[in-house]
Amino acid sequence: MKKATFASSGITVRRMDFDFAGVPRYWVDNTPFLTHMLNALSATFPVGERFFVESVRHYRDRISDPQLKKEVSAFIGQEAMHAKEHDSYNQYARAHGIDLERIEKEIAGRIAFLQKNATPEHQLAVTCALEHFTAIMAEGFLDNPEMFEKMDPAMVKLWLWHAVEENEHKGVAFDVYQEQVGDYWLRVRVMALTTVMFTVNQARFQARLLREDGELKPAAWLKGMNRLWGRRGWFRQMIPAYFEYYRPDFHPWQSDTRALLDHWKRELQLDEQAVHHKGKAAA
Ligand SMILES: [Fe+2]
Ligand SMILES: [Fe+2]
């Protein structure tokens, strides 16, 4: 398979250690709807990101491009750190009596099923699909500071750091897929299926968390949905970027986010403040 050649940003593994001790229960704009949307997402990260790592690691020794091999190691380092920090995020939820463990268990069961029954190619395609979701959500987040103006500052730091790194490594699983599998129809079929699973599950988990809090109210749900999908809605703005994935010549770095990343790395002093770098793969 021919390797796509796009400029990327370099992938730095940063060791982080966030503290969520003082985070209030509803840390997004004091709103249960948005807080539980992000709680539901975070609940899926530790198990989900470990799955991404496994699905890419499967191919590591066969990768012929030495640069891509280095990027795979950096990708694994970043995702492992995300899993660790979202584990610690999930402690915030535990401290408030929010049951994210049930969601984690359900996702772990689904992933175990996939790992047992799907081919490595299929598993890698699932990772590529979800990496596209994280890349476009991260880009949307980094590009719209008004999204996090009313969030708890400790949480904002975590999500911004995660968003930066998701963008830094957004091409890695995809490049491995192109080099090792390269099947367009598998890639888009799996994306269509993953989209349904992902959106239905996330909405279900969010609704469950809201119900457990006695906050599943039609008016609040409609208002929240409008904020996500209405005119200028957070997710609505991401729809064109989502559909790019279905182009046969798609590559994640066709959306050149290097300037955006440089801005946030400077703003957050990510490369000065991180405890240390475990490795760096400049692309
Ligand atoms: Fe991640
Ligand atoms: Fe990722």
CSV table of N, CA and C in Angstrom, one decimal, residues 139-215:
chain,number,residue,atom,x,y,z
A,139,GLU,N,-10.6,18.8,17.4
A,139,GLU,CA,-10.3,20.0,16.6
A,139,GLU,C,-11.5,21.0,16.9
A,140,GLY,N,-12.7,20.5,16.9
A,140,GLY,CA,-13.8,21.4,17.2
A,140,GLY,C,-13.6,22.1,18.6
A,141,PHE,N,-13.2,21.4,19.5
A,141,PHE,CA,-13.0,21.9,20.9
A,141,PHE,C,-11.9,22.9,20.9
A,142,LEU,N,-10.7,22.6,20.3
A,142,LEU,CA,-9.6,23.5,20.3
A,142,LEU,C,-9.9,24.8,19.5
A,143,ASP,N,-10.8,24.7,18.5
A,143,ASP,CA,-11.1,25.8,17.7
A,143,ASP,C,-12.2,26.7,18.2
A,144,ASN,N,-12.9,26.3,19.2
A,144,ASN,CA,-14.0,27.0,19.8
A,144,ASN,C,-13.9,27.2,21.3
A,145,PRO,N,-13.0,28.2,21.7
A,145,PRO,CA,-12.8,28.4,23.1
A,145,PRO,C,-14.1,28.6,23.9
A,146,GLU,N,-15.2,29.1,23.2
A,146,GLU,CA,-16.4,29.4,23.9
A,146,GLU,C,-17.0,28.1,24.5
A,147,MET,N,-16.6,27.0,23.9
A,147,MET,CA,-17.1,25.7,24.4
A,147,MET,C,-16.7,25.5,25.9
A,148,PHE,N,-15.5,25.9,26.2
A,148,PHE,CA,-15.0,25.6,27.5
A,148,PHE,C,-14.9,26.8,28.5
A,149,GLU,N,-15.5,27.9,28.1
A,149,GLU,CA,-15.4,29.1,28.9
A,149,GLU,C,-16.0,28.8,30.3
A,150,LYS,N,-17.1,28.0,30.3
A,150,LYS,CA,-17.8,27.8,31.6
A,150,LYS,C,-17.6,26.4,32.2
A,151,MET,N,-16.4,25.9,31.9
A,151,MET,CA,-16.1,24.6,32.5
A,151,MET,C,-15.1,24.8,33.6
A,152,ASP,N,-15.1,23.8,34.5
A,152,ASP,CA,-14.1,23.8,35.6
A,152,ASP,C,-12.7,23.8,35.1
A,153,PRO,N,-11.8,24.7,35.6
A,153,PRO,CA,-10.5,24.8,35.0
A,153,PRO,C,-9.6,23.6,35.0
A,154,ALA,N,-9.8,22.8,36.1
A,154,ALA,CA,-9.0,21.5,36.2
A,154,ALA,C,-9.4,20.6,35.0
A,155,MET,N,-10.7,20.5,34.8
A,155,MET,CA,-11.2,19.7,33.7
A,155,MET,C,-10.8,20.2,32.3
A,156,VAL,N,-10.9,21.5,32.2
A,156,VAL,CA,-10.5,22.1,30.9
A,156,VAL,C,-9.1,21.7,30.5
A,157,LYS,N,-8.2,21.7,31.5
A,157,LYS,CA,-6.8,21.3,31.2
A,157,LYS,C,-6.7,19.9,30.7
A,158,LEU,N,-7.4,19.0,31.3
A,158,LEU,CA,-7.3,17.6,30.9
A,158,LEU,C,-7.9,17.5,29.5
A,159,TRP,N,-9.0,18.1,29.2
A,159,TRP,CA,-9.6,17.9,27.9
A,159,TRP,C,-8.8,18.6,26.8
A,160,LEU,N,-8.2,19.7,27.1
A,160,LEU,CA,-7.4,20.4,26.1
A,160,LEU,C,-6.1,19.6,25.8
A,161,TRP,N,-5.5,19.1,26.9
A,161,TRP,CA,-4.3,18.3,26.7
A,161,TRP,C,-4.6,17.0,25.8
A,162,HIS,N,-5.7,16.4,26.2
A,162,HIS,CA,-6.2,15.2,25.4
A,162,HIS,C,-6.5,15.6,24.0
A,163,ALA,N,-7.1,16.7,23.8
A,163,ALA,CA,-7.5,17.2,22.4
A,163,ALA,C,-6.2,17.5,21.6
A,164,VAL,N,-5.2,18.1,22.2
A,164,VAL,CA,-4.0,18.4,21.5
A,164,VAL,C,-3.3,17.1,21.0
A,165,GLU,N,-3.3,16.1,22.0
A,165,GLU,CA,-2.6,14.9,21.6
A,165,GLU,C,-3.4,14.0,20.6
A,166,GLU,N,-4.7,14.0,20.7
A,166,GLU,CA,-5.5,13.3,19.7
A,166,GLU,C,-5.2,13.9,18.3
A,167,ASN,N,-5.0,15.2,18.3
A,167,ASN,CA,-4.7,15.8,17.0
A,167,ASN,C,-3.3,15.5,16.5
A,168,GLU,N,-2.4,15.5,17.5
A,168,GLU,CA,-1.0,15.1,17.1
A,168,GLU,C,-0.9,13.8,16.5
A,169,HIS,N,-1.6,12.8,17.0
A,169,HIS,CA,-1.5,11.4,16.5
A,169,HIS,C,-2.6,11.0,15.6
A,170,LYS,N,-3.4,11.9,15.1
A,170,LYS,CA,-4.6,11.5,14.4
A,170,LYS,C,-4.3,10.7,13.1
A,171,GLY,N,-3.1,10.8,12.6
A,171,GLY,CA,-2.8,10.1,11.3
A,171,GLY,C,-2.2,8.7,11.6
A,172,VAL,N,-1.9,8.3,12.8
A,172,VAL,CA,-1.1,7.1,13.0
A,172,VAL,C,-1.9,5.8,12.7
A,173,ALA,N,-3.0,5.6,13.4
A,173,ALA,CA,-3.7,4.4,13.2
A,173,ALA,C,-4.1,4.3,11.7
A,174,PHE,N,-4.5,5.5,11.1
A,174,PHE,CA,-4.9,5.5,9.7
A,174,PHE,C,-3.7,5.1,8.8
A,175,ASP,N,-2.5,5.6,9.1
A,175,ASP,CA,-1.4,5.2,8.3
A,175,ASP,C,-1.1,3.8,8.4
A,176,VAL,N,-1.2,3.2,9.6
A,176,VAL,CA,-1.0,1.8,9.8
A,176,VAL,C,-2.0,1.0,9.0
A,177,TYR,N,-3.2,1.5,9.0
A,177,TYR,CA,-4.3,0.8,8.3
A,177,TYR,C,-4.0,0.8,6.8
A,178,GLN,N,-3.6,2.0,6.3
A,178,GLN,CA,-3.3,2.1,4.8
A,178,GLN,C,-2.2,1.2,4.4
A,179,GLU,N,-1.1,1.2,5.3
A,179,GLU,CA,0.0,0.4,4.9
A,179,GLU,C,-0.3,-1.1,5.0
A,180,GLN,N,-1.0,-1.5,6.1
A,180,GLN,CA,-1.1,-2.9,6.4
A,180,GLN,C,-2.4,-3.6,5.9
A,181,VAL,N,-3.5,-2.8,5.7
A,181,VAL,CA,-4.8,-3.3,5.3
A,181,VAL,C,-5.2,-2.6,4.0
A,182,GLY,N,-5.4,-1.4,4.0
A,182,GLY,CA,-5.7,-0.6,2.8
A,182,GLY,C,-7.0,-0.9,2.1
A,183,ASP,N,-7.9,-1.5,2.8
A,183,ASP,CA,-9.2,-1.9,2.2
A,183,ASP,C,-10.2,-0.7,2.4
A,184,TYR,N,-10.5,0.0,1.3
A,184,TYR,CA,-11.4,1.2,1.5
A,184,TYR,C,-12.8,0.8,2.0
A,185,TRP,N,-13.4,-0.3,1.4
A,185,TRP,CA,-14.8,-0.6,1.7
A,185,TRP,C,-14.9,-1.1,3.1
A,186,LEU,N,-13.9,-1.8,3.6
A,186,LEU,CA,-13.9,-2.2,5.0
A,186,LEU,C,-13.9,-1.0,5.9
A,187,ARG,N,-13.0,-0.1,5.6
A,187,ARG,CA,-12.8,1.2,6.4
A,187,ARG,C,-14.2,1.9,6.5
A,188,VAL,N,-14.9,2.1,5.3
A,188,VAL,CA,-16.1,2.9,5.4
A,188,VAL,C,-17.3,2.2,5.9
A,189,ARG,N,-17.3,0.9,5.7
A,189,ARG,CA,-18.4,0.0,6.3
A,189,ARG,C,-18.3,0.1,7.8
A,190,VAL,N,-17.1,-0.1,8.3
A,190,VAL,CA,-16.9,-0.1,9.7
A,190,VAL,C,-17.2,1.2,10.3
A,191,MET,N,-16.9,2.3,9.5
A,191,MET,CA,-17.2,3.6,10.0
A,191,MET,C,-18.7,3.8,10.2
A,192,ALA,N,-19.4,3.4,9.2
A,192,ALA,CA,-20.9,3.5,9.2
A,192,ALA,C,-21.5,2.8,10.5
A,193,LEU,N,-21.0,1.6,10.7
A,193,LEU,CA,-21.5,0.8,11.8
A,193,LEU,C,-21.0,1.4,13.1
A,194,THR,N,-19.8,1.8,13.2
A,194,THR,CA,-19.3,2.4,14.4
A,194,THR,C,-20.0,3.7,14.8
A,195,THR,N,-20.4,4.4,13.8
A,195,THR,CA,-21.1,5.7,14.0
A,195,THR,C,-22.4,5.4,14.7
A,196,VAL,N,-23.1,4.4,14.2
A,196,VAL,CA,-24.4,4.1,14.9
A,196,VAL,C,-24.2,3.6,16.3
A,197,MET,N,-23.2,2.7,16.5
A,197,MET,CA,-23.0,2.1,17.8
A,197,MET,C,-22.5,3.2,18.8
A,198,PHE,N,-21.6,4.0,18.3
A,198,PHE,CA,-21.0,5.1,19.1
A,198,PHE,C,-22.1,6.1,19.6
A,199,THR,N,-22.9,6.6,18.6
A,199,THR,CA,-23.8,7.7,19.0
A,199,THR,C,-25.0,7.1,19.8
A,200,VAL,N,-25.4,5.9,19.5
A,200,VAL,CA,-26.5,5.3,20.3
A,200,VAL,C,-26.1,5.0,21.7
A,201,ASN,N,-24.9,4.4,21.8
A,201,ASN,CA,-24.4,4.1,23.1
A,201,ASN,C,-24.1,5.3,24.0
A,202,GLN,N,-23.5,6.4,23.4
A,202,GLN,CA,-23.2,7.6,24.1
A,202,GLN,C,-24.5,8.2,24.6
A,203,ALA,N,-25.5,8.3,23.8
A,203,ALA,CA,-26.7,8.9,24.2
A,203,ALA,C,-27.4,8.1,25.3
A,204,ARG,N,-27.3,6.8,25.2
A,204,ARG,CA,-27.9,5.9,26.2
A,204,ARG,C,-27.2,6.1,27.5
A,205,PHE,N,-25.8,6.1,27.5
A,205,PHE,CA,-25.1,6.3,28.7
A,205,PHE,C,-25.4,7.6,29.4
A,206,GLN,N,-25.4,8.6,28.5
A,206,GLN,CA,-25.7,10.0,29.0
A,206,GLN,C,-27.1,10.0,29.7
A,207,ALA,N,-28.1,9.4,29.0
A,207,ALA,CA,-29.4,9.4,29.5
A,207,ALA,C,-29.5,8.6,30.9
A,208,ARG,N,-28.7,7.6,30.9
A,208,ARG,CA,-28.7,6.8,32.2
A,208,ARG,C,-28.1,7.6,33.3
A,209,LEU,N,-27.0,8.3,33.1
A,209,LEU,CA,-26.4,9.1,34.1
A,209,LEU,C,-27.4,10.2,34.6
A,210,LEU,N,-28.1,10.8,33.6
A,210,LEU,CA,-29.0,11.8,34.0
A,210,LEU,C,-30.2,11.3,34.8
A,211,ARG,N,-30.7,10.1,34.3
A,211,ARG,CA,-31.8,9.5,35.0
A,211,ARG,C,-31.4,9.2,36.5
A,212,GLU,N,-30.2,8.6,36.7
A,212,GLU,CA,-29.8,8.3,38.0
A,212,GLU,C,-29.7,9.5,38.9
A,213,ASP,N,-29.6,10.7,38.3
A,213,ASP,CA,-29.5,11.9,39.1
A,213,ASP,C,-30.9,12.6,39.2
A,214,GLY,N,-31.9,12.0,38.6
A,214,GLY,CA,-33.2,12.6,38.5
A,214,GLY,C,-33.2,13.8,37.6
A,215,GLU,N,-32.3,13.9,36.7
A,215,GLU,CA,-32.2,15.0,35.8
A,215,GLU,C,-32.6,14.8,34.4
